[in-house]
Coordinates of C-alpha atoms in Angstrom, one line a residue:
X1 CA -25.5 0.5 11.5
X2 CA -22.9 2.4 9.4
X3 CA -22.3 4.8 12.3
X4 CA -21.7 1.8 14.7
X5 CA -19.3 0.2 12.2
X6 CA -17.3 3.5 11.8
X7 CA -17.0 3.9 15.5
X8 CA -15.7 0.4 15.9
X9 CA -13.2 0.9 13.1
X10 CA -11.8 4.1 14.7
X11 CA -11.5 2.3 18.0
X12 CA -9.7 -0.8 16.6
X13 CA -7.4 1.2 14.3
X14 CA -6.4 3.4 17.2
X15 CA -5.4 0.4 19.3
X16 CA -3.4 -1.2 16.5
X17 CA -1.6 2.1 15.8
X18 CA -0.7 2.5 19.4
X19 CA 1.0 -1.0 19.6
X20 CA 4.9 -0.6 20.0
X21 CA 6.8 -1.7 16.9
X22 CA 8.8 -4.4 18.8
X23 CA 5.5 -5.8 20.1
X24 CA 4.1 -6.0 16.6
X25 CA 7.1 -7.9 15.4
X26 CA 6.7 -10.5 18.0
X27 CA 3.0 -10.7 17.4
X28 CA 3.5 -11.0 13.6
X29 CA 6.0 -13.7 14.0
X30 CA 3.5 -15.7 16.2
X31 CA 0.7 -15.0 13.7
X32 CA 2.9 -16.3 10.8
X33 CA 3.8 -19.6 12.7
X34 CA 0.1 -20.2 13.4
X35 CA -0.9 -19.6 9.8
X36 CA 1.9 -21.7 8.5
X37 CA 0.9 -24.6 10.8
X38 CA -2.7 -24.3 9.8
X39 CA -2.0 -24.3 6.1
X40 CA 0.3 -27.3 6.4
X41 CA -2.6 -29.4 7.7
X42 CA -5.4 -27.8 5.6
X43 CA -3.9 -27.2 2.1
X44 CA -1.8 -29.3 -0.2
X45 CA 1.6 -28.1 -1.4
X46 CA 1.4 -26.2 -4.6
X47 CA -2.3 -25.4 -4.2
X48 CA -3.7 -21.8 -4.8
X49 CA -3.9 -19.7 -1.7
X50 CA -5.5 -16.2 -1.9
X51 CA -3.9 -13.8 0.5
X52 CA -2.9 -10.1 0.8
X53 CA 0.1 -8.0 1.5
X54 CA -0.4 -6.4 5.0
X55 CA 0.7 -2.8 5.5
X56 CA 0.8 -0.2 8.3
X57 CA -0.3 -1.7 11.7
X58 CA -2.1 -4.7 10.0
X59 CA -1.1 -8.2 11.4
X60 CA 1.8 -9.5 9.3
X61 CA 3.1 -6.1 8.2
X62 CA 6.3 -6.4 10.2
X63 CA 7.2 -9.8 8.5
X64 CA 10.5 -10.0 6.4
X65 CA 10.2 -11.4 3.9
X66 CA 6.6 -10.3 3.5
X67 CA 3.7 -12.6 3.9
X68 CA 2.9 -13.4 0.1
X69 CA 6.6 -14.3 -0.4
X70 CA 6.6 -16.6 2.6
X71 CA 3.5 -18.3 1.3
X72 CA 4.7 -18.5 -2.3
X73 CA 7.6 -20.8 -1.2
X74 CA 5.0 -23.6 -0.9
X75 CA 1.8 -22.4 -2.7
X76 CA 0.6 -20.4 -5.7
X77 CA -0.4 -17.1 -4.1
X78 CA -3.1 -14.8 -5.6
X79 CA -3.2 -11.2 -4.3
X80 CA -6.2 -8.8 -4.8
X81 CA -6.3 -5.9 -7.2
X82 CA -9.0 -3.3 -6.6
X83 CA -11.1 -2.7 -9.6
X84 CA -12.9 0.6 -10.4
X85 CA -16.3 -0.9 -9.3
X86 CA -14.7 -1.9 -6.0
X87 CA -14.7 -5.6 -6.9
X88 CA -11.5 -7.6 -6.5
X89 CA -9.4 -9.0 -9.4
X90 CA -6.3 -11.0 -8.7
X91 CA -2.7 -11.4 -9.8
X92 CA -0.1 -14.0 -8.9
X93 CA 2.3 -12.8 -6.2
X94 CA 5.9 -12.3 -7.4
X95 CA 4.7 -11.7 -11.1
X96 CA 6.7 -9.4 -13.4
X97 CA 6.2 -5.7 -13.1
X98 CA 7.4 -4.9 -9.6
X99 CA 5.5 -2.2 -7.6
X100 CA 2.8 -0.3 -9.3
X101 CA -0.6 1.4 -8.7
X102 CA -2.3 1.0 -5.3
X103 CA -4.4 -2.2 -5.0
X104 CA -6.6 -3.9 -2.5
X105 CA -4.1 -6.0 -0.6
X106 CA -5.2 -4.6 2.7
X107 CA -8.7 -3.5 1.6
X108 CA -8.0 0.2 2.1
X109 CA -6.8 0.4 -1.5
X110 CA -3.4 1.8 -0.7
X111 CA -1.3 -1.3 -0.3
X112 CA 1.6 -2.1 -2.7
X113 CA 0.8 -3.6 -6.1
X114 CA 3.0 -6.8 -6.7
X115 CA 2.8 -6.5 -10.5
X116 CA 2.0 -9.3 -13.0
X117 CA -1.0 -10.1 -15.2
X118 CA -4.4 -9.4 -13.7
X119 CA -6.7 -12.3 -13.4
X120 CA -10.5 -11.8 -13.4
X121 CA -12.6 -11.8 -10.2
X122 CA -13.5 -15.4 -10.5
X123 CA -10.0 -16.4 -10.2
X124 CA -10.6 -16.7 -6.4
X125 CA -12.7 -19.8 -7.2
X126 CA -9.4 -21.7 -7.7
X127 CA -8.4 -21.1 -4.1
X128 CA -7.9 -23.9 -1.6
X129 CA -7.7 -21.3 1.2
X130 CA -8.3 -17.6 1.6
X131 CA -6.5 -15.3 3.9
X132 CA -8.3 -12.1 4.6
X133 CA -7.6 -8.8 6.4
X134 CA -10.0 -7.6 9.0
X135 CA -10.3 -5.3 12.0
X136 CA -12.3 -7.7 14.1
X137 CA -14.3 -11.0 13.9
X138 CA -17.3 -11.9 16.1
X139 CA -17.7 -15.3 17.7
X140 CA -20.1 -16.3 14.9
X141 CA -17.5 -15.3 12.2
X142 CA -18.8 -11.9 11.1
X143 CA -15.8 -9.8 9.9
X144 CA -15.4 -6.1 10.2
X145 CA -13.4 -4.8 7.3
X146 CA -12.5 -1.2 6.3
X147 CA -15.9 -0.6 4.7
X148 CA -15.4 -1.0 1.0
X149 CA -17.4 -4.2 0.7
X150 CA -14.7 -5.6 -1.7
X151 CA -14.0 -8.8 0.2
X152 CA -17.7 -9.5 0.8
X153 CA -18.2 -9.6 -3.0
X154 CA -15.0 -11.7 -3.5
X155 CA -16.0 -14.2 -0.7
X156 CA -19.4 -14.8 -2.4
X157 CA -17.4 -16.6 -5.0
X158 CA -15.6 -19.0 -2.6
X159 CA -16.9 -22.5 -2.1
X160 CA -18.5 -23.5 1.2
X161 CA -15.8 -25.9 2.1
X162 CA -12.9 -23.5 1.5
X163 CA -11.4 -22.1 4.7
X164 CA -11.5 -18.4 5.0
X165 CA -9.2 -17.1 7.7
X166 CA -8.8 -13.6 9.1
X167 CA -5.5 -12.4 10.6
X168 CA -6.1 -10.4 13.8
X169 CA -4.4 -8.8 16.8
X170 CA -5.1 -10.0 20.3
X171 CA -8.4 -8.7 21.6
X172 CA -10.0 -8.4 18.1
X173 CA -11.7 -11.7 18.1
X174 CA -14.9 -12.0 20.0
X175 CA -15.7 -8.3 19.2
X176 CA -19.4 -7.6 18.7
X177 CA -19.6 -6.9 14.9
X178 CA -22.6 -5.1 13.5
X179 CA -23.6 -7.3 10.6
X180 CA -25.5 -6.5 7.4
X181 CA -27.1 -9.0 4.9
X182 CA -24.2 -8.7 2.4
X183 CA -21.5 -9.4 5.0
X184 CA -19.7 -12.7 4.5
X185 CA -18.4 -14.7 7.6
X186 CA -14.9 -16.2 7.9
X187 CA -14.4 -19.8 9.0
X188 CA -11.4 -19.2 11.2
X189 CA -9.3 -16.6 12.9
X190 CA -5.6 -16.4 13.9
X191 CA -4.4 -14.3 16.7
X192 CA -0.9 -14.2 18.2
X193 CA -1.8 -15.5 21.6
X194 CA -4.2 -18.3 20.7
X195 CA -3.1 -19.2 17.2
X196 CA -5.8 -20.7 14.9
X197 CA -9.4 -20.9 16.1
X198 CA -11.9 -22.7 13.8
X199 CA -15.4 -21.1 13.6
X200 CA -17.1 -23.9 11.6

């Protein structure tokens, strides 16, 4: 199982990294518009949204201003902070402190740290929606992450009615994801070409 997941990660990351920068920019703008439209319909203004700060070739990394700042215009945004035990704590986006130690914004543990007071792992229970990174999602909502298991632990604290949405590149939805008992599904995906797809 782990070997199959590792091979899938290598394949998907290679495809992302091969995508030309200009194409990424157009894709990220389409992703942002679909996410914005989804949240307008699903989440009240001022509500808590748990999100992350994309980096590298991840969907959304080409956005300026960055994804958390765009969301924070309308919502209270929580970003993940990787703890020593690989669980996720949270901090409010745009908090004091600027850039700091690596955190879990993009699950690899090497995204930028937005600063601000660290909130406990159960802070995600406040979220009205959760935006998660992923490399692929199957038709039944199983998400392939980078292998740390941090988001699976965090999503176990999210209520059953809270939307959990993964941002993907085109071609990464409908991927056959090898699933394990601890894996937590998402309830929707966003891709540049098709926008939001509900998996409920």
